[in-house]
Every structure is written in structure tokens, then in C-alpha cells.
Coordinates of C-alpha atoms in Angstrom, one line a residue:
Chain T
M5 CA -15.6 -7.8 -27.8
S6 CA -15.2 -4.1 -28.4
L7 CA -17.6 -2.5 -25.9
V8 CA -15.0 -2.4 -23.1
A9 CA -12.3 -1.2 -25.4
E10 CA -14.7 1.4 -26.7
A11 CA -14.9 2.8 -23.3
F12 CA -11.4 4.0 -23.6
V13 CA -12.0 6.1 -26.6
S14 CA -13.8 8.4 -24.3
Q15 CA -11.0 8.4 -21.8
I16 CA -8.6 9.4 -24.6
A17 CA -10.8 12.4 -25.3
G18 CA -10.2 13.5 -21.7
K19 CA -13.6 12.5 -20.2
V20 CA -14.3 9.8 -17.6
P21 CA -15.2 6.7 -19.5
F22 CA -18.9 6.1 -19.8
I23 CA -21.3 4.1 -22.0
H24 CA -24.7 5.1 -23.1
V25 CA -27.1 2.1 -23.4
G26 CA -30.7 2.9 -24.1
N27 CA -31.8 5.0 -21.1
Q28 CA -28.8 4.1 -18.9
V29 CA -25.5 5.8 -18.6
V30 CA -22.8 3.7 -16.9
S31 CA -19.5 5.3 -16.1
E32 CA -16.0 4.2 -14.9
L33 CA -14.4 0.9 -15.8
G34 CA -15.5 -1.3 -12.9
P35 CA -19.2 -0.7 -13.2
I36 CA -19.0 -0.9 -17.0
V37 CA -17.4 -4.3 -16.8
Q38 CA -20.0 -5.5 -14.4
F39 CA -22.8 -4.1 -16.6
V40 CA -21.5 -5.8 -19.6
K41 CA -21.0 -9.0 -17.7
A42 CA -24.6 -8.9 -16.6
K43 CA -25.6 -8.6 -20.2
G44 CA -23.9 -11.9 -20.9
H45 CA -20.5 -10.8 -22.2
S46 CA -17.4 -11.3 -20.2
L47 CA -13.8 -11.3 -21.3
S48 CA -12.4 -13.2 -18.4
D49 CA -14.7 -16.3 -18.4
G50 CA -12.0 -18.5 -19.8
L51 CA -9.6 -17.9 -16.8
D52 CA -9.3 -20.1 -13.8
E53 CA -9.3 -18.8 -10.3
V54 CA -5.6 -18.2 -9.9
Q55 CA -5.5 -16.4 -13.2
K56 CA -8.5 -14.2 -12.2
A57 CA -6.6 -13.3 -9.0
E58 CA -3.6 -12.4 -11.0
M59 CA -5.6 -10.3 -13.4
K60 CA -7.2 -8.4 -10.6
A61 CA -3.8 -7.9 -9.0
Y62 CA -2.3 -6.5 -12.2
M63 CA -5.3 -4.2 -12.6
E64 CA -4.7 -2.8 -9.2
L65 CA -1.0 -2.3 -10.0
V66 CA -2.0 -0.3 -13.0
N67 CA -4.4 1.8 -11.0
N68 CA -2.0 2.2 -8.2
M69 CA 1.0 3.2 -10.2
L70 CA 0.1 4.4 -13.7
L71 CA -3.1 6.2 -12.8
T72 CA -1.5 7.9 -9.8
A73 CA 1.6 8.8 -11.8
E74 CA -0.6 10.3 -14.5
L75 CA -2.5 12.4 -11.9
Y76 CA 0.7 13.4 -10.3
L77 CA 2.1 14.6 -13.6
Q78 CA -1.0 16.5 -14.5
W79 CA -1.6 18.2 -11.2
C80 CA 1.5 18.2 -9.0
D81 CA 4.2 19.0 -11.5
E82 CA 4.2 22.8 -11.7
A83 CA 5.3 23.1 -15.2
T84 CA 2.6 20.9 -16.6
V85 CA 0.0 22.4 -14.4
G86 CA 0.7 25.9 -15.5
E87 CA 1.0 25.3 -19.2
I88 CA -1.5 22.6 -19.9
T89 CA -3.7 21.3 -17.1
H90 CA -5.2 24.5 -15.8
A91 CA -6.2 25.7 -19.2
R92 CA -7.6 22.4 -20.3
Y93 CA -9.5 21.7 -17.2
G94 CA -11.1 25.1 -17.0
S95 CA -11.8 25.5 -20.7
P96 CA -15.5 24.5 -20.7
Y97 CA -16.3 27.1 -18.1
P98 CA -16.5 30.9 -18.1
W99 CA -14.2 33.1 -16.1
P100 CA -13.8 33.0 -13.0
L101 CA -15.2 29.5 -12.7
N102 CA -12.4 28.1 -14.8
H103 CA -9.8 29.2 -12.4
I104 CA -11.7 28.3 -9.3
L105 CA -12.5 24.8 -10.4
A106 CA -9.0 24.1 -11.6
Y107 CA -7.5 25.2 -8.3
Q108 CA -10.1 23.2 -6.4
K109 CA -9.3 20.1 -8.4
Q110 CA -5.6 20.6 -7.9
W111 CA -6.0 21.0 -4.1
E112 CA -8.2 17.8 -4.1
I113 CA -5.6 15.8 -6.0
K114 CA -2.7 17.1 -3.8
R115 CA -4.6 16.0 -0.7
K116 CA -5.1 12.6 -2.1
M117 CA -1.4 12.3 -3.0
K118 CA -0.5 13.3 0.5
A119 CA -2.9 10.7 2.0
I120 CA -1.3 7.8 0.1
G121 CA 2.2 8.9 0.7
W122 CA 3.0 10.4 -2.7
G123 CA 3.0 14.0 -1.3
K124 CA 6.8 14.1 -0.8
K125 CA 7.8 12.3 -4.0
T126 CA 9.8 14.1 -6.6
L127 CA 9.2 13.8 -10.3
D128 CA 12.2 11.5 -10.7
Q129 CA 10.8 9.1 -8.0
V130 CA 7.5 9.0 -9.7
L131 CA 9.1 8.3 -13.1
E132 CA 11.1 5.5 -11.5
D133 CA 7.8 4.0 -10.1
V134 CA 6.3 4.2 -13.6
D135 CA 9.4 2.4 -14.9
Q136 CA 9.0 -0.3 -12.4
C137 CA 5.4 -0.7 -13.2
C138 CA 6.1 -0.9 -17.0
Q139 CA 8.9 -3.4 -16.3
A140 CA 6.5 -5.6 -14.4
L141 CA 3.9 -5.4 -17.2
S142 CA 6.5 -6.0 -19.8
Q143 CA 7.7 -9.1 -18.0
R144 CA 4.2 -10.4 -17.5
L145 CA 3.4 -9.9 -21.1
G146 CA 6.6 -11.4 -22.4
T147 CA 6.1 -12.5 -26.0
Q148 CA 2.4 -13.3 -25.8
P149 CA -0.1 -11.3 -27.9
Y150 CA -2.2 -10.5 -24.8
F151 CA -1.7 -10.8 -21.1
F152 CA -3.6 -14.0 -20.8
N153 CA -2.3 -15.5 -24.0
K154 CA -4.8 -15.7 -26.9
Q155 CA -7.7 -13.7 -25.7
P156 CA -7.9 -10.1 -24.6
T157 CA -9.3 -9.5 -21.1
E158 CA -10.2 -6.5 -19.0
L159 CA -6.5 -6.2 -18.0
D160 CA -5.5 -5.7 -21.7
A161 CA -8.2 -3.0 -22.1
L162 CA -7.0 -1.2 -19.0
V163 CA -3.3 -1.3 -19.9
F164 CA -4.0 -0.3 -23.5
G165 CA -6.1 2.7 -22.3
H166 CA -3.4 4.0 -20.0
L167 CA -0.4 3.3 -22.2
Y168 CA -2.1 4.8 -25.3
T169 CA -3.0 7.9 -23.4
I170 CA 0.5 8.3 -22.1
L171 CA 2.0 7.7 -25.5
T172 CA -0.2 10.1 -27.4
T173 CA -0.8 13.0 -25.1
Q174 CA 1.5 15.9 -25.5
L175 CA 2.9 17.2 -22.3
T176 CA 5.7 19.6 -21.4
N177 CA 8.2 16.9 -20.9
D178 CA 8.2 13.6 -22.7
E179 CA 9.9 11.6 -20.0
L180 CA 6.7 9.6 -19.2
S181 CA 6.2 8.4 -22.7
E182 CA 9.9 7.8 -23.1
K183 CA 9.8 5.4 -20.1
V184 CA 7.0 3.5 -21.8
K185 CA 8.8 3.4 -25.1
N186 CA 11.7 1.7 -23.5
Y187 CA 9.7 -1.5 -23.5
S188 CA 9.3 -2.7 -27.1
N189 CA 6.8 -5.4 -26.3
L190 CA 4.4 -2.9 -24.7
L191 CA 4.7 -0.7 -27.7
A192 CA 3.9 -3.6 -30.0
F193 CA 1.0 -4.5 -27.8
C194 CA -0.5 -1.0 -28.1
R195 CA 0.0 -0.9 -31.8
R196 CA -1.5 -4.3 -32.3
I197 CA -4.7 -3.4 -30.3
E198 CA -5.0 -0.1 -32.1
Q199 CA -4.8 -1.7 -35.5
H200 CA -7.0 -4.6 -34.6
Y201 CA -9.8 -2.8 -32.9
F202 CA -9.6 0.8 -33.9
E203 CA -8.5 0.6 -37.5
D204 CA -11.9 1.7 -38.8
R205 CA -11.4 5.1 -37.1
G206 CA -8.9 6.3 -39.6
K207 CA -5.2 6.5 -39.4
G208 CA -3.6 5.2 -36.2
R209 CA -1.9 7.9 -34.0
L210 CA 0.9 5.7 -32.8
S211 CA 3.9 6.3 -35.1
Chain L
M7 CA 30.5 -5.2 6.3
A8 CA 27.1 -4.3 7.4
A9 CA 26.7 -1.3 9.6
P10 CA 24.5 -2.0 12.6
L11 CA 20.9 -1.7 11.5
E12 CA 18.4 -0.4 13.9
L13 CA 14.7 -0.5 13.4
S14 CA 12.3 1.5 15.5
C15 CA 8.8 0.3 15.4
W16 CA 5.7 -0.3 17.4
G17 CA 5.8 -3.2 19.8
G18 CA 3.9 -6.5 20.0
G19 CA 0.9 -8.0 21.7
W20 CA -1.5 -10.9 21.2
G21 CA 1.3 -13.2 20.2
L22 CA 2.7 -10.9 17.5
P23 CA 6.1 -9.2 17.4
S24 CA 4.4 -6.0 16.3
V25 CA 0.8 -4.9 16.1
H26 CA 1.5 -2.4 13.4
S27 CA 1.2 -3.7 9.9
E28 CA 4.0 -1.8 8.3
S29 CA 6.4 -2.6 11.1
L30 CA 5.5 -6.2 10.9
V31 CA 6.2 -6.2 7.1
V32 CA 9.7 -5.0 7.7
M33 CA 10.4 -7.3 10.6
A34 CA 9.2 -10.3 8.6
Y35 CA 11.3 -9.4 5.6
A36 CA 14.4 -9.0 7.8
K37 CA 13.8 -12.5 9.2
F38 CA 13.3 -14.0 5.7
S39 CA 16.4 -12.3 4.3
G40 CA 18.6 -12.9 7.3
A41 CA 19.2 -9.2 7.9
P42 CA 20.5 -8.6 11.5
L43 CA 18.2 -6.0 12.8
K44 CA 18.2 -4.5 16.2
V45 CA 14.6 -3.8 17.0
N46 CA 13.9 -0.8 19.2
V47 CA 10.3 -0.8 20.3
I48 CA 8.7 2.5 20.9
D49 CA 8.3 2.9 24.6
N50 CA 7.4 5.2 27.4
T51 CA 10.6 7.2 27.2
W52 CA 11.0 10.3 25.1
R53 CA 13.7 8.8 22.9
G54 CA 13.2 8.5 19.2
S55 CA 10.6 9.6 16.8
R56 CA 7.2 8.1 16.5
G57 CA 5.7 9.8 13.5
D58 CA 6.8 7.8 10.5
V59 CA 7.4 4.5 12.1
P60 CA 8.9 2.0 11.0
I61 CA 12.2 3.7 10.6
L62 CA 15.5 2.1 9.8
T63 CA 18.6 3.8 11.1
T64 CA 22.2 3.0 10.1
E65 CA 25.3 4.9 10.7
D66 CA 24.7 7.4 7.9
N67 CA 21.1 6.8 6.7
V68 CA 17.6 7.1 7.9
V69 CA 15.1 5.3 5.9
S70 CA 11.3 5.4 6.4
Q71 CA 8.4 3.6 4.7
P72 CA 8.4 -0.2 4.2
A73 CA 9.0 -0.1 0.5
K74 CA 12.0 2.1 0.8
I75 CA 13.4 0.1 3.8
L76 CA 13.0 -3.1 1.8
N77 CA 14.8 -1.6 -1.1
F78 CA 17.6 -0.5 1.2
L79 CA 18.0 -3.9 2.7
R80 CA 18.1 -5.4 -0.8
K81 CA 20.9 -3.1 -1.8
Q82 CA 22.8 -4.2 1.3
K83 CA 22.6 -7.7 -0.1
Y84 CA 19.8 -8.9 2.2
N85 CA 17.6 -10.1 -0.6
A86 CA 14.8 -12.6 0.0
D87 CA 13.8 -12.6 -3.7
Y88 CA 16.9 -13.8 -5.5
E89 CA 15.3 -17.1 -6.3
L90 CA 12.3 -15.5 -8.0
S91 CA 12.0 -15.4 -11.8
A92 CA 11.3 -12.1 -13.5
K93 CA 7.6 -12.9 -13.9
Q94 CA 7.4 -13.8 -10.2
G95 CA 8.9 -10.4 -9.3
A96 CA 6.3 -8.7 -11.5
D97 CA 3.6 -10.7 -9.8
T98 CA 4.9 -9.6 -6.4
L99 CA 4.5 -5.9 -7.4
A100 CA 1.0 -6.6 -8.6
Y101 CA -0.1 -8.5 -5.5
I102 CA 1.3 -5.8 -3.2
A103 CA -0.7 -3.2 -5.2
L104 CA -3.8 -5.4 -4.7
L105 CA -3.2 -5.6 -0.9
E106 CA -2.7 -1.8 -0.6
E107 CA -5.8 -1.0 -2.7
K108 CA -8.3 -3.6 -1.6
L109 CA -7.2 -4.8 1.8
L110 CA -5.6 -1.9 3.5
P111 CA -8.6 0.4 3.6
A112 CA -10.6 -2.2 5.5
V113 CA -7.7 -3.1 7.9
L114 CA -7.4 0.6 8.6
H115 CA -11.1 0.9 9.2
T116 CA -11.2 -2.1 11.5
F117 CA -8.3 -0.7 13.6
W118 CA -8.7 3.0 13.5
V119 CA -12.1 4.1 12.4
E120 CA -14.7 1.6 13.7
S121 CA -15.5 3.2 17.0
D122 CA -16.0 0.1 19.1
N123 CA -12.7 -1.3 18.0
Y124 CA -10.8 2.0 18.2
F125 CA -11.9 3.1 21.6
T126 CA -11.8 -0.3 23.4
V127 CA -8.7 -1.8 21.8
T128 CA -6.6 0.3 19.4
K129 CA -6.4 3.6 21.3
P130 CA -5.7 2.2 24.7
W131 CA -3.0 0.0 23.3
F132 CA -1.2 2.7 21.4
A133 CA -1.6 5.2 24.2
S134 CA -0.1 2.8 26.6
Q135 CA 3.1 2.6 24.5
I136 CA 3.9 6.3 24.5
P137 CA 4.5 8.8 27.3
F138 CA 1.9 11.3 28.4
P139 CA 0.9 13.8 27.0
L140 CA 1.7 12.3 23.6
S141 CA -0.6 9.5 24.4
L142 CA -3.5 12.0 24.2
I143 CA -2.5 13.3 20.8
L144 CA -0.9 10.7 18.7
P145 CA -3.6 8.0 18.5
G146 CA -6.1 10.6 17.5
R147 CA -3.8 11.8 14.8
M148 CA -3.2 8.3 13.5
S149 CA -7.0 7.7 13.5
R150 CA -7.7 10.9 11.5
G151 CA -4.9 9.9 9.1
A152 CA -6.5 6.6 8.5
L153 CA -10.0 8.0 7.9
N154 CA -8.5 10.6 5.5
R155 CA -6.8 7.9 3.6
I156 CA -9.9 5.8 3.3
L157 CA -12.1 8.7 2.2
L158 CA -9.7 10.3 -0.2
T159 CA -9.0 7.0 -2.0
R160 CA -12.4 5.5 -2.0
G161 CA -14.9 8.2 -1.5
Q162 CA -16.5 9.9 -4.4
P163 CA -16.2 13.7 -4.5
P164 CA -17.8 16.0 -3.6
L165 CA -19.5 14.1 -0.8
Y166 CA -16.8 12.2 1.1
H167 CA -19.1 10.2 3.3
L168 CA -17.9 7.3 5.3
R169 CA -21.1 5.2 5.3
E170 CA -21.2 4.9 1.5
V171 CA -17.7 3.7 1.5
E172 CA -17.8 1.3 4.4
A173 CA -19.8 -1.4 2.7
Q174 CA -17.7 -1.2 -0.4
I175 CA -14.3 -1.4 1.3
Y176 CA -15.3 -4.5 3.4
R177 CA -16.7 -6.2 0.2
D178 CA -13.4 -5.5 -1.5
A179 CA -11.4 -6.7 1.4
K180 CA -13.3 -10.0 1.6
E181 CA -12.8 -10.5 -2.2
C182 CA -9.1 -9.7 -1.8
L183 CA -8.8 -12.3 1.0
N184 CA -10.5 -14.9 -1.2
L185 CA -8.1 -14.1 -4.0
L186 CA -5.1 -14.5 -1.8
S187 CA -6.4 -17.8 -0.5
N188 CA -6.9 -19.0 -4.0
R189 CA -3.5 -18.0 -5.0
L190 CA -1.8 -19.5 -2.0
G191 CA -3.6 -22.8 -2.4
T192 CA -1.8 -25.5 -0.4
S193 CA 1.7 -24.2 -0.8
Q194 CA 3.7 -23.1 2.2
F195 CA 4.6 -19.7 0.8
F196 CA 3.4 -17.8 -2.2
F197 CA 6.4 -18.7 -4.4
G198 CA 7.5 -22.2 -3.6
N199 CA 9.2 -23.2 -0.3
T200 CA 11.1 -20.1 0.6
P201 CA 9.4 -16.9 1.8
S202 CA 9.9 -13.7 -0.2
T203 CA 8.8 -10.1 -0.2
L204 CA 5.2 -10.9 -1.0
D205 CA 5.0 -13.3 2.0
A206 CA 6.3 -10.5 4.2
Y207 CA 3.6 -8.1 3.0
V208 CA 0.8 -10.6 3.2
F209 CA 1.9 -11.6 6.7
G210 CA 2.2 -8.0 7.8
F211 CA -1.3 -7.1 6.7
L212 CA -3.0 -10.3 7.8
A213 CA -1.4 -11.2 11.1
P214 CA -2.7 -8.2 13.1
L215 CA -6.2 -8.8 11.6
Y216 CA -6.0 -12.5 12.6
K217 CA -4.6 -12.2 16.1
V218 CA -5.8 -9.0 17.7
R219 CA -9.0 -9.4 19.7
F220 CA -11.6 -6.9 18.6
P221 CA -15.3 -6.4 19.5
K222 CA -16.4 -5.8 15.9
I223 CA -14.8 -8.6 13.9
Q224 CA -16.6 -9.2 10.6
L225 CA -13.4 -9.2 8.6
Q226 CA -11.6 -11.3 11.1
E227 CA -14.4 -13.9 11.0
H228 CA -14.0 -14.0 7.2
L229 CA -10.3 -14.5 7.5
K230 CA -10.7 -17.3 10.0
Q231 CA -12.7 -19.2 7.5
L232 CA -9.8 -19.2 5.0
S233 CA -7.8 -21.8 6.8
N234 CA -4.8 -21.8 4.5
L235 CA -4.2 -18.1 5.2
C236 CA -4.5 -18.7 8.9
R237 CA -2.1 -21.6 8.6
F238 CA 0.3 -19.3 6.7
C239 CA 0.4 -16.8 9.5
D240 CA 0.8 -19.4 12.2
D241 CA 3.6 -21.1 10.3
I242 CA 5.6 -17.8 9.9
L243 CA 5.0 -16.9 13.6
S244 CA 6.2 -20.2 14.9
S245 CA 9.1 -20.6 12.5
Y246 CA 10.5 -17.1 12.4
F247 CA 9.2 -15.3 15.4
R248 CA 9.7 -17.6 18.3
I249 CA 9.8 -14.9 21.0
S250 CA 13.4 -15.4 22.3
L251 CA 14.9 -13.2 25.0
G252 CA 18.2 -12.8 23.2
G253 CA 20.9 -15.3 23.5
I254 CA 20.5 -17.9 20.8
S255 CA 20.1 -16.3 17.4
P256 CA 16.6 -16.9 15.9
A257 CA 18.1 -19.1 13.1
G258 CA 20.0 -21.2 15.7
Q259 CA 17.0 -21.4 17.9
D260 CA 14.9 -22.6 14.9
M261 CA 17.4 -25.3 14.1
V262 CA 17.4 -26.5 17.7
D263 CA 13.6 -26.5 17.7
A264 CA 13.4 -28.3 14.4
N265 CA 15.8 -31.0 15.7
L266 CA 13.9 -31.3 19.0
Q267 CA 10.6 -31.6 17.0
K268 CA 12.1 -34.4 14.8
L269 CA 13.4 -36.2 17.9
T270 CA 10.1 -36.0 19.6
Q271 CA 8.3 -37.3 16.6
L272 CA 10.8 -40.2 16.3
V273 CA 10.4 -41.1 19.9
N274 CA 6.6 -40.9 19.7
K275 CA 6.7 -43.2 16.7
E276 CA 8.9 -45.7 18.6
S277 CA 6.7 -45.6 21.6
N278 CA 3.6 -46.2 19.5
L279 CA 5.2 -49.2 17.9
I280 CA 6.2 -50.6 21.2
E281 CA 2.6 -50.1 22.5
K282 CA 1.3 -52.0 19.6
M283 CA 3.7 -54.8 20.2
D284 CA 2.7 -54.9 23.8
D285 CA -0.9 -55.1 22.8
N286 CA -0.3 -58.0 20.5
L287 CA 1.7 -59.9 23.1
R288 CA -1.0 -59.4 25.7
Q289 CA -3.8 -60.6 23.5
S290 CA -1.9 -63.7 22.3
P291 CA -3.1 -66.6 24.5
Q292 CA 0.0 -68.8 24.1
L293 CA 2.4 -66.7 26.1
P294 CA 2.3 -67.0 29.8
P295 CA 1.1 -63.9 31.6
R296 CA 4.0 -61.7 32.6
K297 CA 4.4 -58.3 34.1
L298 CA 4.4 -55.7 31.4
P299 CA 5.1 -52.0 31.8
T300 CA 2.0 -50.1 32.4
L301 CA 0.5 -48.4 29.3
K302 CA -1.3 -45.6 31.0
L303 CA 1.6 -43.2 31.0
T304 CA 1.7 -39.4 30.6
P305 CA 3.5 -38.5 27.4
A306 CA 6.6 -37.2 29.3
E307 CA 6.9 -40.4 31.2
E308 CA 6.4 -42.3 28.1
E309 CA 9.2 -40.5 26.4
N310 CA 11.5 -41.1 29.4
N311 CA 10.6 -44.8 29.3
S312 CA 11.3 -44.9 25.6
F313 CA 14.6 -43.3 26.1
Q314 CA 15.5 -45.9 28.7
R315 CA 14.4 -48.7 26.4
L316 CA 16.3 -47.2 23.4
S317 CA 19.5 -46.7 25.2
P318 CA 21.9 -49.5 24.5

């Protein structure tokens, strides 16, 4: 079941994940999962109600912590913003649009951070939150191959997407990827999925 | 040695110790972990801050935000989670994230954004707790903060429009309530027989939704259909938040109440047995008719009679 995992290849390239099916374009993980489910494929059919609840809860945890931390690091950490994000975000557009759009996006993200209470967080606190999140994921994964034992589910795809991005994107400081590397079972998990599902794309990027 | 811990938070109503979710989370956690908190309810005087409530003050620290307060209490050895396994601890984090992402927007909407609810219930209540002229400003500010939060986290740029988001957040909230109900099942608390951090969070978010009387109540209706969640809230309210006016500590009060409950049950059982015996005797034709104690007693009298019969 590689359609859902495929969606993350796009995310790695820096765009919002989307799939193109015939005449339709479906974007973002939630709707893609629904779309694929409507076509008769679902990764979480084998789970009972309690497990489904757990899976949804962990997906929210990843969205809440990892995604927000990634956004914070990209847009609220001045060093990263100046060196990498501004340039990358504005690169498709001509001057002065590239500057305007980048500043607008930054302002938008900062507003959102403030609304959810992350406005006053320092980088260290954010990294600590990421560490807590990784610890929770690591404890949940344990020694199993996937989060719900033998079969991969939406949660595995989501976690893989985020962790892979964190591990392979070069930023000004490596602390974020260092935090993830502390958890060997998460690293092994990413490597395993990369080899299993993406090996036909050439050499793996995870060392 | 614990320094005196003072918590300032919003007050209670409708049978709840506090109407504000975050304050309720902290109060519930303190009860579960046995932390001695002195609760200062925000009132009509000008003392204290109201902005970032709940706030925990000790001799040399001021801590705000529920997550940080709970962390602080844990460091002070008031830990409600020490019996949890590592995996259960991880599950706690995950479920709290679920609550904040899926349930909180709809709770905020029900309290602060839905105009009928806001203008008839929420605003008057909060305005009545604080002195004039703050009562004109603060509720409006809280309402705008809530709307902001909903739009920024759920709205799609560039058009942050409330109507598009409303249907989605209520759908998500109902799904979240169903998930919680499935997870709780028939157990008393989420992890076994003792309450933990997750129970405090779930209670804090659900209890105001369950108890406060609103005109527009679609989410409340949905919650009331999930009887195990309602039972969960009621259990915690009656076991940990018996409204005492000081004097007996809550733990002592609980024990006294538990003992009283057991005694009452025992007495009731005895009196039921005796009633049955009386019935049998009456219906038996061989025994001569004799004057039997009347059966049509009020429960109090019945107990008294039973006491008399039981005494040696």
C-alpha cells in the first residue's frame, strides 16, 4: 500500500502533499487518506476501536508537536529564517514578490504560534517538546516493526514523513535531527521504511 | 517541605469547582496527586492578575499554563502518574494532543464564539466575577482570543472564515468524544483504578461542557448520549470535589462519606431482609396473627428502627 507513503515524497520535496488521480487533485494527508479509503484501500481496517482511537491520538500528537516544532524552527528562529527559509520560500517568485510573500508567511506563522501559546517559547523549550514527543513515539513503537505491529498504518506514514524530513533536511543547526537520532528504534524504523518502500528510487539518503 | 502553594483561577458554578477548563484541569490534578493547594478564586477585588489564569504561586515561583503547572507539581513530588508504564505515559501525551486539537476548538466555540451562548451565559458569568470596568473589557478579549485560536489553527488561508470552519470543528469534536468513550469503556478511569494526568485533562475539558446550561447545546447533547463519559465526570465530582467549607480535609471527608455510604448500604440490606422475613411470617397461615411493626416507613425511620433492632 504505497499510495499514502508516496504522498510524502512530495512533502520531502518541500510542497504540500498532493496526489493526482485522473482529473482530480487531492491534497493534504487527511483528505488523501479519505479518498484512498473511498477507493477501497485502507491501512487501518485491521484495527479495533480502541486501537483506532490510539492511532488518531498519536497522529494528533505528531501534528501538534512535530509539525509545530518544524514550523517554529523554519519561521520563528531568526538564524534559520535569514539563511534558509526566506530564500527557499521566495525562490519561485520574482523580486519584490519573493520578499513580500516570505514576510507575509512569516507573520502568519508567528500569529498562529502566538494563538496556540508557542509565541513565548524559546528554541530550547521547543527542542525539549520535540524530545518528549520522540520519547513517546519511541516508547509506543518499542521493538515492533510498525506502530500497530505487523502492518503499517496511516500513523506509520505520518511519522515516517516527519522524521525523514527532519533527518534529511539541512538546517543551520542540527539540534532537531540530533534529538531524533537519540532514539535508535525510530532511526531503524525510518531506515526500514525507506528501504522497503522507496528502494527503487535509488540510493537511500539516510546514512 | 512544601512551600504553600496558591492557585488563582476562575470560580465555580453549576455544580463545578471551576467553570474554566484549564483551571479545572489543574484543580483535578491537585486532588488526584494530593497536592495541598490553596485556591484563590478571582473575585470582585482588584487583587491578583486575571490574564493568564490559572496561575500557581509559591514563595519564589510563579507558574502559568496547565502543562507547566503540572510539571512543577510533579517535580515537587506530587505525581499522579507514578503507577503508569512508559507506554501509558506516551498514550497520555497522545490523548492530550487529541483533546487540544479536536475537542478544544469546539469547546471554545460553544463557550466564547456562539453568540447565543456567549451573550446569555458566558459573558454575564465572567463579567460578574471581576470588578468594573474590567468586566467590560476582559470577556471581550477572551472571546476574541478564542475566535483567533479557532481560525488560525483550523481556518484555511487566505480566507479565514468562521462558517467554513464551524461544521468541521463540531464534527471533529463529536468524533473525539466518541473516541474517548470507546477508550474509556467501562473502566472507572483511563488507566486502571487510580486517576492520572489524562483523567484530569479529560475531566477539565468535559465537565464544563457537561454541566453548564447553554441555549445552543448540540455538543452537550452529543456528550450526554455517551453515558460512560458522563458517569466519569459525575464520579470525579462526587469523590474528589465534594464542596466542603473548609474544616475536614477533602481526603478525610471522602473517607467519612465512604464509610457512611457503606453503613447505609449495610443497614438497607438488613432492613430489606427483615422486611422479607416479615412478609413470609405474615403469609404463613400457621402462625397466630400478631402485631408486627408497620412496613410503610419512610427510609429514615426505617433506618432508625433497624438501628434499634440491631443494637444488642
